[in-house]
Coordinates of C-alpha atoms in Angstrom, one line a residue:
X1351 CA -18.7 8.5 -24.7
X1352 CA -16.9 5.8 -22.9
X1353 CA -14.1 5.5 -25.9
X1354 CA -12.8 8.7 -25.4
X1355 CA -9.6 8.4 -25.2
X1356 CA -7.9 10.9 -22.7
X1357 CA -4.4 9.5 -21.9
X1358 CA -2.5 8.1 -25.3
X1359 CA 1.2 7.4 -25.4
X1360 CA 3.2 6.3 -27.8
X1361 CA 6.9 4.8 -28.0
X1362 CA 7.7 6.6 -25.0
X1363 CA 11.2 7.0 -24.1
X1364 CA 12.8 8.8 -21.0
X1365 CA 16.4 8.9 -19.8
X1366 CA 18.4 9.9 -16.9
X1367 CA 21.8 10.3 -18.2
X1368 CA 22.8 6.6 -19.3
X1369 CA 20.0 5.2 -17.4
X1370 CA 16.7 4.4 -19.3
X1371 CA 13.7 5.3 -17.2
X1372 CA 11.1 4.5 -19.9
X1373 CA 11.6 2.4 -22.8
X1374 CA 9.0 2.1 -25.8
X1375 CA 5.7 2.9 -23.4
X1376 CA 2.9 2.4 -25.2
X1377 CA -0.2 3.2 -23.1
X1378 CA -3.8 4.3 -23.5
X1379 CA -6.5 5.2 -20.9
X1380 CA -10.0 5.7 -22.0
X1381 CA -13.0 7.5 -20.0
X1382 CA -13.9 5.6 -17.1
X1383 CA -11.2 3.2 -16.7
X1384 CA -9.6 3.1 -13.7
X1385 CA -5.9 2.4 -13.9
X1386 CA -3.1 0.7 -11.6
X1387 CA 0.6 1.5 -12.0
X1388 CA 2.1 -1.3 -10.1
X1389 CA 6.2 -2.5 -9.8
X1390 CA 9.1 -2.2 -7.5
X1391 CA 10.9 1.1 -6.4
X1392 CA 13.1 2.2 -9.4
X1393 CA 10.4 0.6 -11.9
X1394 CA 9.6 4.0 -13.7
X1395 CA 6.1 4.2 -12.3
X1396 CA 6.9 8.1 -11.0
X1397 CA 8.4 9.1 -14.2
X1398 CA 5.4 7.9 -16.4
X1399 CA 3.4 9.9 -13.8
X1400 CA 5.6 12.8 -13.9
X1401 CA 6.6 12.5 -18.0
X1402 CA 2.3 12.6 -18.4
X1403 CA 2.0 15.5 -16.2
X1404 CA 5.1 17.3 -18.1
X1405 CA 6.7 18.0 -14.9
X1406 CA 9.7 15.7 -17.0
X1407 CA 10.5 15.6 -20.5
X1408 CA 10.8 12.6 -23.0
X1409 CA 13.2 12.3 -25.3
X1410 CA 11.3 10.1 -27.8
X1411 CA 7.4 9.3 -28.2
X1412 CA 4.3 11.2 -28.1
X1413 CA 2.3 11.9 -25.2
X1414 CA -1.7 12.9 -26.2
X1415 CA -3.7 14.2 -23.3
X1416 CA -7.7 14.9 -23.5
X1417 CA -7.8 13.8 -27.4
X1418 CA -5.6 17.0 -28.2
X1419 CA -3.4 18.6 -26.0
X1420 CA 0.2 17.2 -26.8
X1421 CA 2.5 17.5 -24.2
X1422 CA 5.1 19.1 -26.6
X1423 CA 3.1 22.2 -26.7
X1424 CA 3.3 25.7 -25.4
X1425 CA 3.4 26.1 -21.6
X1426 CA -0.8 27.0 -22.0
X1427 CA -2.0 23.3 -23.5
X1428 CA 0.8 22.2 -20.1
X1429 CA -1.7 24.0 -18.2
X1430 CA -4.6 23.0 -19.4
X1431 CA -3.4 19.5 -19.2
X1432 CA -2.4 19.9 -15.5
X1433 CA -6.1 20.7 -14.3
X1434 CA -7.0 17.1 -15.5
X1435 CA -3.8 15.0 -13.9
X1436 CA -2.9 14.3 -10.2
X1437 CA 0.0 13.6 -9.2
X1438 CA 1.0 11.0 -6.2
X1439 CA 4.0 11.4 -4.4
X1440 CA 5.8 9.1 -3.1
X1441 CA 7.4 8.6 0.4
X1442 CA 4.1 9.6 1.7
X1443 CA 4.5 13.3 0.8
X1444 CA 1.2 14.8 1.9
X1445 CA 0.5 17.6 4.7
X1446 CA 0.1 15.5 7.7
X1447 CA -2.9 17.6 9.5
X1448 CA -4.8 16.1 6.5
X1449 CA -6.2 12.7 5.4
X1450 CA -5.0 11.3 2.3
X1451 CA -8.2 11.6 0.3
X1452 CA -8.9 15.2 2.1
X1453 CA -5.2 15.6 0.1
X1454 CA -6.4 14.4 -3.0
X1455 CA -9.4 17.0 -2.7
X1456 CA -6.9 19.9 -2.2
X1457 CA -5.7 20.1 -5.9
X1458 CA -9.1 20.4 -7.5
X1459 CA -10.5 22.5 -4.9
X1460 CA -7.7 25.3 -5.6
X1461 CA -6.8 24.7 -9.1
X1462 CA -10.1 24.1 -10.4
X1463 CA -11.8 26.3 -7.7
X1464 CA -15.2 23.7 -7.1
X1465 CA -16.5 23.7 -4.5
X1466 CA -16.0 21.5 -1.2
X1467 CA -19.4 19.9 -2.1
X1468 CA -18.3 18.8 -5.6
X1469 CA -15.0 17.4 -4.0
X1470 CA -16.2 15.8 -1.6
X1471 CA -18.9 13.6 -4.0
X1472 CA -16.1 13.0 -6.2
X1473 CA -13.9 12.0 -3.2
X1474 CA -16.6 9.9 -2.6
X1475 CA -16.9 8.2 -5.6
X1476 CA -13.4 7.2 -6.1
X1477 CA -12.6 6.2 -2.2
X1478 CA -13.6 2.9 -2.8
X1479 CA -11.8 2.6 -6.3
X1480 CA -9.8 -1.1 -6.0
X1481 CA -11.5 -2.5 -2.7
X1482 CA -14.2 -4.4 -4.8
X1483 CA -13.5 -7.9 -5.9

């Protein structure tokens, strides 16, 4: 079903102190898309990332992962939600003996225990995700 919905946010608000980090973020990613956060350093890309991911908290909005897990939940629908989202760090934070798509495999392999095989044809599919025109 290509209209499943399995990011939804709503109103999303985030501070740091006096600084707003997020303001009204409205944002919905169905099944298949693909999806670009793009802006300069300070822009609030990371804390989307990280508010969607629950490693941050917001302080007004809704976040709806998988058409039901709300990220206001108990620590088990957190879980459950954090087999489904990566995370990308920034500064280039990845082990250095590795490729950056043989990091990307890492987190499914252990968390979701597939096998190499499995990661490696996902890998495959989304390596050339944004190179076509």
């Amino acid at each position: 079903m290509q209209d499943q919905i399995l990011i939804e946010m709503k109103r999303v608000q985030k501070w740091y102190g006096g600084y707003q980090a997020l303001r009204d973020v409205d944002l919905t990613v169905r099944k298949g898309e693909k999806i670009v956060l793009c802006g300069p350093s300070g822009s609030g890309k990371s804390t989307l990332i990280r508010c969607i991911n629950r490693l941050e908290a917001i302080q007004q909005g809704s976040i709806v992962v998988n058409g039901g897990h709300r990220l206001d939940d108990s620590i088990k629908a957190i879980d459950v939600v954090r087999q489904d989202v990566g995370m990308v760090f920034q500064s280039f934070n990845l082990f250095p003996h590795m490729t950056v798509l043989q990091n990307c495999m890492l987190a499914p392999i252990r968390a979701r225990r597939i096998g190499k095989a499995e990661a490696e044809a996902t890998r495959a599919k989304i390596s050339g995700a944004g190179t076509h025109r």
